[in-house]
């Protein structure tokens, strides 16, 4: 018997009658053809066990980020690595800005770590501001960040991010930074802490192929850290052969698709401007984020009304700090975005 514990993510097109999915923030161009070809070719090797160390993939990722392959740990999607990280840490408490990705809290609680919630304010556009520095004290054991943040799309600027890093180093706190949306973020707002890792061994960065390369169904993520002991402990929290032969082949092929993210970012620049302009004419409150999605608010029945029309958006009322009427929409191709706007107009006029 399957136990339904409540699905709290986007992309649930299997239990809903959906013609347009705006709930999952995946590259609207989908999966690159070379990745699909690599997946098909990998089928010839699935009788063998996959490389348990993801050797070739880690080497290629290390070259991409300017780190050693020893600093890379691959996982069955980013979600597996979030849980492995929490299980591997010798801490009891964590500072968690909210609203943010639901699995952070779930992973912390599963590991017996008590989250202390740091509320991001609606009047600040849910931005992380310098006030967070005062919340990182000598008692803080772990700080968990997501930039750009899910579901708000707000990123943390380089100057503030470095201040947070310095504050964590000063207090001895661990720092977790989820960078999964950075490749699809506005270029001027994209900030990675990878160049800072050599001087900070209590930092872990999280990345994934899911959104950038349209590989949600493949399940492939990776963590970057200079702390070999941490990565070793995390690896003991995952199953053997957790990254399939197909996933490793897909990842290797994806890393050669160097223009895939840039092509999507060009689309997002144009389409975010279109969506925001249209939503303003409809008087729908819209938070301008830096990533490939937008947070809308103020229309309490919007999720249900759109679903009746076959359009799935992300109902965000189950995020801490958000409420009924807060929904997240992915930025997709212009015909899809135009269809969404037409449906919202119809809902409001009805």
mmCIF file with all atom_site columns, N, CA and C in Angstrom, residues 16 46 187 215 247 260:
data_model
loop_
_atom_site.group_PDB
_atom_site.id
_atom_site.type_symbol
_atom_site.label_atom_id
_atom_site.label_alt_id
_atom_site.label_comp_id
_atom_site.label_asym_id
_atom_site.label_entity_id
_atom_site.label_seq_id
_atom_site.pdbx_PDB_ins_code
_atom_site.Cartn_x
_atom_site.Cartn_y
_atom_site.Cartn_z
_atom_site.occupancy
_atom_site.B_iso_or_equiv
_atom_site.pdbx_formal_charge
_atom_site.auth_seq_id
_atom_site.auth_comp_id
_atom_site.auth_asym_id
_atom_site.auth_atom_id
_atom_site.pdbx_PDB_model_num
ATOM 1  N N  . UNK A 1 16  ? -3.456 15.317 -11.438 1.00 0.00 ? 16  UNK A N  1
ATOM 2  C CA . UNK A 1 16  ? -4.275 16.447 -11.871 1.00 0.00 ? 16  UNK A CA 1
ATOM 3  C C  . UNK A 1 16  ? -4.421 16.401 -13.391 1.00 0.00 ? 16  UNK A C  1
ATOM 4  N N  . UNK A 1 46  ? 23.141 -0.715 -19.102 1.00 0.00 ? 46  UNK A N  1
ATOM 5  C CA . UNK A 1 46  ? 22.427 -0.786 -17.829 1.00 0.00 ? 46  UNK A CA 1
ATOM 6  C C  . UNK A 1 46  ? 22.476 -2.164 -17.180 1.00 0.00 ? 46  UNK A C  1
ATOM 7  N N  . UNK A 1 187 ? 22.039 37.191 -15.056 1.00 0.00 ? 187 UNK A N  1
ATOM 8  C CA . UNK A 1 187 ? 23.496 37.093 -14.986 1.00 0.00 ? 187 UNK A CA 1
ATOM 9  C C  . UNK A 1 187 ? 24.083 38.034 -13.950 1.00 0.00 ? 187 UNK A C  1
ATOM 10 N N  . UNK A 1 215 ? 16.175 17.935 -16.574 1.00 0.00 ? 215 UNK A N  1
ATOM 11 C CA . UNK A 1 215 ? 16.467 16.541 -16.238 1.00 0.00 ? 215 UNK A CA 1
ATOM 12 C C  . UNK A 1 215 ? 15.797 16.108 -14.935 1.00 0.00 ? 215 UNK A C  1
ATOM 13 N N  . UNK A 1 247 ? 21.935 8.384  -15.466 1.00 0.00 ? 247 UNK A N  1
ATOM 14 C CA . UNK A 1 247 ? 22.101 9.733  -14.921 1.00 0.00 ? 247 UNK A CA 1
ATOM 15 C C  . UNK A 1 247 ? 23.522 10.241 -15.133 1.00 0.00 ? 247 UNK A C  1
ATOM 16 N N  . UNK A 1 260 ? 23.088 26.106 -23.278 1.00 0.00 ? 260 UNK A N  1
ATOM 17 C CA . UNK A 1 260 ? 21.703 25.786 -22.944 1.00 0.00 ? 260 UNK A CA 1
ATOM 18 C C  . UNK A 1 260 ? 21.127 26.755 -21.908 1.00 0.00 ? 260 UNK A C  1
#
